[in-house]
XYZ file of C-alpha atoms in Angstrom:
120
model
C 8.233 -9.689 25.556
C 6.357 -7.897 22.796
C 6.641 -4.105 22.978
C 4.784 -1.333 21.158
C 5.713 2.314 20.665
C 2.659 4.461 19.925
C 3.282 7.593 17.856
C 0.325 9.897 17.206
C 0.714 12.019 14.090
C -0.834 14.975 12.364
C 1.225 16.594 9.611
C 4.510 14.901 10.551
C 5.664 14.121 6.997
C 9.035 15.790 7.620
C 9.744 13.678 10.729
C 7.975 10.332 10.580
C 10.288 8.418 8.231
C 13.350 9.465 10.228
C 11.646 8.529 13.503
C 10.571 5.115 12.194
C 14.063 4.435 10.844
C 15.612 5.484 14.164
C 13.365 3.102 16.103
C 13.862 0.256 13.628
C 17.594 0.919 13.728
C 17.682 0.052 17.415
C 17.662 -3.591 16.314
C 15.137 -4.716 18.930
C 13.327 -7.698 17.392
C 10.217 -7.589 19.587
C 9.746 -3.818 19.238
C 6.778 -2.781 17.099
C 5.629 0.708 16.202
C 2.055 1.901 15.816
C 1.493 5.246 14.123
C -1.936 6.676 14.869
C -2.516 9.194 12.083
C -5.366 11.697 12.176
C -5.790 11.870 8.390
C -2.846 14.226 7.931
C -3.330 16.383 4.830
C 0.453 16.429 4.254
C 0.558 12.698 3.433
C 2.039 11.404 6.691
C -0.295 8.404 6.616
C 0.740 7.460 3.096
C 4.428 7.490 4.061
C 3.719 5.260 7.044
C 1.566 2.968 4.924
C 4.521 2.488 2.571
C 6.753 1.674 5.552
C 4.287 -1.005 6.728
C 4.891 -2.853 3.469
C 8.664 -2.744 4.008
C 8.770 -3.509 7.746
C 6.459 -5.931 9.533
C 7.181 -4.119 12.808
C 5.474 -0.923 11.599
C 1.701 -0.598 11.866
C -0.696 2.188 10.927
C -4.011 3.142 12.469
C -5.647 5.697 10.186
C -8.358 7.831 11.723
C -10.987 9.800 9.821
C -9.955 13.251 10.975
C -8.143 15.344 13.545
C -9.465 13.784 16.747
C -6.684 14.875 19.086
C -3.656 13.607 20.947
C -5.442 12.094 23.945
C -7.835 9.997 21.900
C -4.950 8.925 19.634
C -3.160 7.474 22.654
C -6.354 5.793 23.867
C -6.809 4.216 20.414
C -3.169 3.098 20.501
C -3.517 1.556 23.969
C -6.641 -0.307 22.859
C -4.746 -1.610 19.815
C -1.875 -2.744 22.047
C -4.170 -4.628 24.418
C -6.132 -6.225 21.555
C -2.900 -7.429 19.924
C -1.257 -8.863 23.035
C 1.582 -6.412 23.613
C 3.317 -6.743 26.975
C 4.891 -3.287 27.116
C 3.511 -0.024 25.749
C 5.409 3.231 25.202
C 4.385 6.568 23.770
C 6.539 8.978 21.781
C 6.175 12.109 19.699
C 7.173 12.018 16.037
C 9.156 15.274 16.217
C 12.126 13.810 18.134
C 11.226 15.681 21.312
C 11.555 12.165 22.751
C 14.869 10.498 21.924
C 14.458 7.036 20.360
C 17.830 6.099 21.861
C 16.126 6.068 25.293
C 13.848 3.160 24.327
C 16.360 0.429 25.269
C 16.784 1.962 28.740
C 13.026 2.130 29.244
C 12.676 -1.501 28.186
C 15.518 -2.510 30.484
C 13.842 -0.728 33.381
C 10.581 -2.516 32.659
C 12.295 -5.833 33.380
C 12.573 -4.803 37.047
C 9.626 -2.444 37.488
C 5.961 -2.376 36.448
C 6.262 1.221 35.239
C 9.146 3.166 33.742
C 8.940 6.869 32.976
C 11.235 8.914 30.792
C 11.381 12.657 30.338
C 12.318 14.714 27.319
C 14.239 16.944 29.724
């Protein structure tokens, strides 16, 4: 089953490469990552764009400006549905959500229609 992690970003240059590497390092072949960047002035989008050329599992949705977290997730969900993903997850780029929890969430989704994790 094809899975997508949506990560909204705005000025996450210091975190995004580490987060992408942590998710890619899980070794889950059908796990893709979509970064929804709100035109970060710190160059977050450019870093992600470079990662898309190195890793086919990484995708970038660049938005024109700072449109907010909620609309970033909506844009990510639309992308996931348009591209045929079976499972959709959301995470923050600042490691307030642990990437190591992704395998457990995916495992839970094999038995249940909805799995919920908590940063606490």
